[in-house]
Every structure is written in structure tokens, then in C-alpha cells.
Amino acid sequence: FRQQLEEMYHQMVVMGGLCQQAIAVAVKTLEEEEDTAENLEAQVFALDGEIDDMEREIEGMCTKLLLRQQPVAKDLRRITAALKMVTDLERIGDQASDIAELARFIRKGSSQHSHLNQMATDVDAFIHLDIDRARQVIAYDDVVDQWFDKIKSELVTQIATNKEGSEELLDVFMVAKYLERIGDHATNLAEWVEYALTGVRSKDGRWIDP
């Protein structure tokens, strides 16, 4: 049982690494020339497919652990948290694909979107069974939200003064929105790490027992 549990943890870390890679490559598609960007876009889609496969694999591992074993409370908590976390990881992969797809339309325009790269730098989707780092992610979600509010405000002003470029600016807004959602999923992951280790989970700044 312990060996199977450790293998599940390992697979979760691998899946988290794939998500980080997908985000990094998706953001690069905003900056590269068309030919290079198309190759990067294909990489993101391939990574998203791997993430989807890993979600199913880990869910299967969790189900087997629950059905074939009788885990104690601590292990049951971790298996339950893992089932929640793979859903957030899978959605991160989907949103990385959405960013890569939208990037092709943004590249064709002329808008400056360096603020998206700055926001992306602050979006750190990862999974570590480390309580202090988990709390740092939860606290840092406010920074990502502030970036989104700033970008949204800037885009509203730009759309009002640049009607012809409004379609591209809306694409920029959607990329920012996907990055903000990735930040939310990273926060969810950190909260489930907290729950797996302590039995309580943060909610709106309060620590509760789910």
C-alpha cells in the first residue's frame, strides 16, 4: 500500500511539472515569430494530451487504493486531496491550450502585451507536499488577481480609444483571464496540499475542516 501511495505522489509531481511546462510554452507563443510559435503551440497541445492521460491514470490509482485497501485517516485524506488536485491540474492544461490558441490571433495584431508576460511570471502552478510553500501560493493569489484587474482596466481604456483593434484586445483580455484562472487553480492545489497534511483547508482566509 505504501509503495502504491508513493507512486501516486510521484505521478502527481510529474503531472504538475507537465502543467508548468505547458504554461511556460503557451506564454512563449505570444512572443515568437509565426513558424516558431506554431511549433510551440503544437507542443502545448501535446502536453495537454499527456496531462489528460495522467489525470485518468492517477484517478485510477486512487480508486484502486480506496477499493482494495483500507487507508487510515491520514492516507485517506491524501487520496481524497489527490482526486481533487488532478481536476485542477487537468484544467490548467486546458487553459494553457486556450492561451496558445488565442496567441495566434494576438500575434497578428500590433498591441503591446508585455504585461501578459509579467502576469505569467507571477502565475506559478505547482504541486509540492510542503506546507510553507503551499501557504505562499495561497497568499500570492492576490498578486495575480491584482494583475488581472490592472490589465482589465487598461484594456477597457484601449478598447474605448481603438475600436478597430478591439477584437485583438479582447483576445488579450481572454489570455489574462485564463492566467487568472490558472492562478485560482494553483491556489486550489495549495489548499488541498494543506488539507492533505493537516486536515484543514483554507477558505477565504479561514482554515476550515472540509
PDB file of N, CA, C and O in Angstrom, residues 105-106 109-112 155 158-173:
ATOM      1  N   PHE A 105      -3.900  34.744 -32.791  1.00  0.00           N
ATOM      2  CA  PHE A 105      -4.636  35.933 -33.211  1.00  0.00           C
ATOM      3  C   PHE A 105      -3.976  37.198 -32.661  1.00  0.00           C
ATOM      4  O   PHE A 105      -3.967  38.236 -33.318  1.00  0.00           O
ATOM      5  N   ILE A 106      -3.429  37.114 -31.465  1.00  0.00           N
ATOM      6  CA  ILE A 106      -2.763  38.271 -30.877  1.00  0.00           C
ATOM      7  C   ILE A 106      -1.494  38.605 -31.646  1.00  0.00           C
ATOM      8  O   ILE A 106      -1.170  39.770 -31.873  1.00  0.00           O
ATOM      9  N   GLY A 109      -1.785  40.937 -34.620  1.00  0.00           N
ATOM     10  CA  GLY A 109      -2.083  42.345 -34.376  1.00  0.00           C
ATOM     11  C   GLY A 109      -0.831  43.113 -33.996  1.00  0.00           C
ATOM     12  O   GLY A 109       0.290  42.640 -34.138  1.00  0.00           O
ATOM     13  N   SER A 110      -1.031  44.293 -33.464  1.00  0.00           N
ATOM     14  CA  SER A 110       0.110  45.153 -33.140  1.00  0.00           C
ATOM     15  C   SER A 110       0.119  45.600 -31.687  1.00  0.00           C
ATOM     16  O   SER A 110       0.941  46.423 -31.302  1.00  0.00           O
ATOM     17  N   SER A 111      -0.807  45.104 -30.885  1.00  0.00           N
ATOM     18  CA  SER A 111      -0.896  45.559 -29.498  1.00  0.00           C
ATOM     19  C   SER A 111       0.315  45.105 -28.694  1.00  0.00           C
ATOM     20  O   SER A 111       0.889  44.037 -28.940  1.00  0.00           O
ATOM     21  N   GLN A 112       0.701  45.914 -27.747  1.00  0.00           N
ATOM     22  CA  GLN A 112       1.745  45.539 -26.807  1.00  0.00           C
ATOM     23  C   GLN A 112       1.106  44.718 -25.697  1.00  0.00           C
ATOM     24  O   GLN A 112       0.075  45.079 -25.158  1.00  0.00           O
ATOM     25  N   LEU A 155      -7.194  47.517 -20.686  1.00  0.00           N
ATOM     26  CA  LEU A 155      -7.819  47.098 -21.934  1.00  0.00           C
ATOM     27  C   LEU A 155      -9.141  47.823 -22.184  1.00  0.00           C
ATOM     28  O   LEU A 155      -9.470  48.146 -23.327  1.00  0.00           O
ATOM     29  N   GLN A 158      -8.143  51.059 -23.652  1.00  0.00           N
ATOM     30  CA  GLN A 158      -7.644  50.896 -25.018  1.00  0.00           C
ATOM     31  C   GLN A 158      -8.771  50.606 -26.005  1.00  0.00           C
ATOM     32  O   GLN A 158      -8.777  51.121 -27.123  1.00  0.00           O
ATOM     33  N   ILE A 159      -9.719  49.777 -25.583  1.00  0.00           N
ATOM     34  CA  ILE A 159     -10.845  49.462 -26.476  1.00  0.00           C
ATOM     35  C   ILE A 159     -11.671  50.708 -26.761  1.00  0.00           C
ATOM     36  O   ILE A 159     -12.155  50.924 -27.881  1.00  0.00           O
ATOM     37  N   ALA A 160     -11.823  51.562 -25.752  1.00  0.00           N
ATOM     38  CA  ALA A 160     -12.607  52.789 -25.922  1.00  0.00           C
ATOM     39  C   ALA A 160     -11.964  53.745 -26.924  1.00  0.00           C
ATOM     40  O   ALA A 160     -12.654  54.518 -27.592  1.00  0.00           O
ATOM     41  N   THR A 161     -10.628  53.682 -27.039  1.00  0.00           N
ATOM     42  CA  THR A 161      -9.920  54.607 -27.929  1.00  0.00           C
ATOM     43  C   THR A 161      -9.434  53.945 -29.215  1.00  0.00           C
ATOM     44  O   THR A 161      -8.882  54.617 -30.085  1.00  0.00           O
ATOM     45  N   ASN A 162      -9.627  52.647 -29.341  1.00  0.00           N
ATOM     46  CA  ASN A 162      -9.132  51.928 -30.512  1.00  0.00           C
ATOM     47  C   ASN A 162     -10.159  50.878 -30.934  1.00  0.00           C
ATOM     48  O   ASN A 162      -9.981  49.682 -30.720  1.00  0.00           O
ATOM     49  N   LYS A 163     -11.216  51.351 -31.548  1.00  0.00           N
ATOM     50  CA  LYS A 163     -12.311  50.459 -31.930  1.00  0.00           C
ATOM     51  C   LYS A 163     -11.845  49.387 -32.921  1.00  0.00           C
ATOM     52  O   LYS A 163     -12.276  48.239 -32.862  1.00  0.00           O
ATOM     53  N   GLU A 164     -10.935  49.770 -33.839  1.00  0.00           N
ATOM     54  CA  GLU A 164     -10.506  48.831 -34.870  1.00  0.00           C
ATOM     55  C   GLU A 164      -9.729  47.658 -34.279  1.00  0.00           C
ATOM     56  O   GLU A 164      -9.756  46.557 -34.819  1.00  0.00           O
ATOM     57  N   GLY A 165      -9.027  47.907 -33.180  1.00  0.00           N
ATOM     58  CA  GLY A 165      -8.228  46.844 -32.581  1.00  0.00           C
ATOM     59  C   GLY A 165      -8.934  46.133 -31.444  1.00  0.00           C
ATOM     60  O   GLY A 165      -8.299  45.369 -30.710  1.00  0.00           O
ATOM     61  N   SER A 166     -10.238  46.357 -31.310  1.00  0.00           N
ATOM     62  CA  SER A 166     -10.947  45.836 -30.147  1.00  0.00           C
ATOM     63  C   SER A 166     -10.982  44.306 -30.117  1.00  0.00           C
ATOM     64  O   SER A 166     -10.931  43.699 -29.047  1.00  0.00           O
ATOM     65  N   GLU A 167     -11.046  43.666 -31.299  1.00  0.00           N
ATOM     66  CA  GLU A 167     -11.121  42.203 -31.324  1.00  0.00           C
ATOM     67  C   GLU A 167      -9.841  41.582 -30.760  1.00  0.00           C
ATOM     68  O   GLU A 167      -9.884  40.654 -29.945  1.00  0.00           O
ATOM     69  N   GLU A 168      -8.698  42.127 -31.180  1.00  0.00           N
ATOM     70  CA  GLU A 168      -7.430  41.619 -30.662  1.00  0.00           C
ATOM     71  C   GLU A 168      -7.291  41.896 -29.164  1.00  0.00           C
ATOM     72  O   GLU A 168      -6.813  41.047 -28.402  1.00  0.00           O
ATOM     73  N   LEU A 169      -7.739  43.066 -28.745  1.00  0.00           N
ATOM     74  CA  LEU A 169      -7.658  43.419 -27.330  1.00  0.00           C
ATOM     75  C   LEU A 169      -8.516  42.488 -26.481  1.00  0.00           C
ATOM     76  O   LEU A 169      -8.162  42.148 -25.354  1.00  0.00           O
ATOM     77  N   LEU A 170      -9.655  42.066 -27.037  1.00  0.00           N
ATOM     78  CA  LEU A 170     -10.490  41.094 -26.326  1.00  0.00           C
ATOM     79  C   LEU A 170      -9.770  39.755 -26.196  1.00  0.00           C
ATOM     80  O   LEU A 170      -9.909  39.055 -25.184  1.00  0.00           O
ATOM     81  N   ASP A 171      -8.988  39.393 -27.225  1.00  0.00           N
ATOM     82  CA  ASP A 171      -8.192  38.168 -27.134  1.00  0.00           C
ATOM     83  C   ASP A 171      -7.141  38.293 -26.031  1.00  0.00           C
ATOM     84  O   ASP A 171      -6.892  37.337 -25.287  1.00  0.00           O
ATOM     85  N   VAL A 172      -6.536  39.470 -25.940  1.00  0.00           N
ATOM     86  CA  VAL A 172      -5.565  39.717 -24.866  1.00  0.00           C
ATOM     87  C   VAL A 172      -6.244  39.568 -23.501  1.00  0.00           C
ATOM     88  O   VAL A 172      -5.697  38.973 -22.569  1.00  0.00           O
ATOM     89  N   PHE A 173      -7.460  40.125 -23.407  1.00  0.00           N
ATOM     90  CA  PHE A 173      -8.215  40.005 -22.156  1.00  0.00           C
ATOM     91  C   PHE A 173      -8.468  38.542 -21.804  1.00  0.00           C
ATOM     92  O   PHE A 173      -8.334  38.139 -20.644  1.00  0.00           O
TER      93      PHE A 173
END
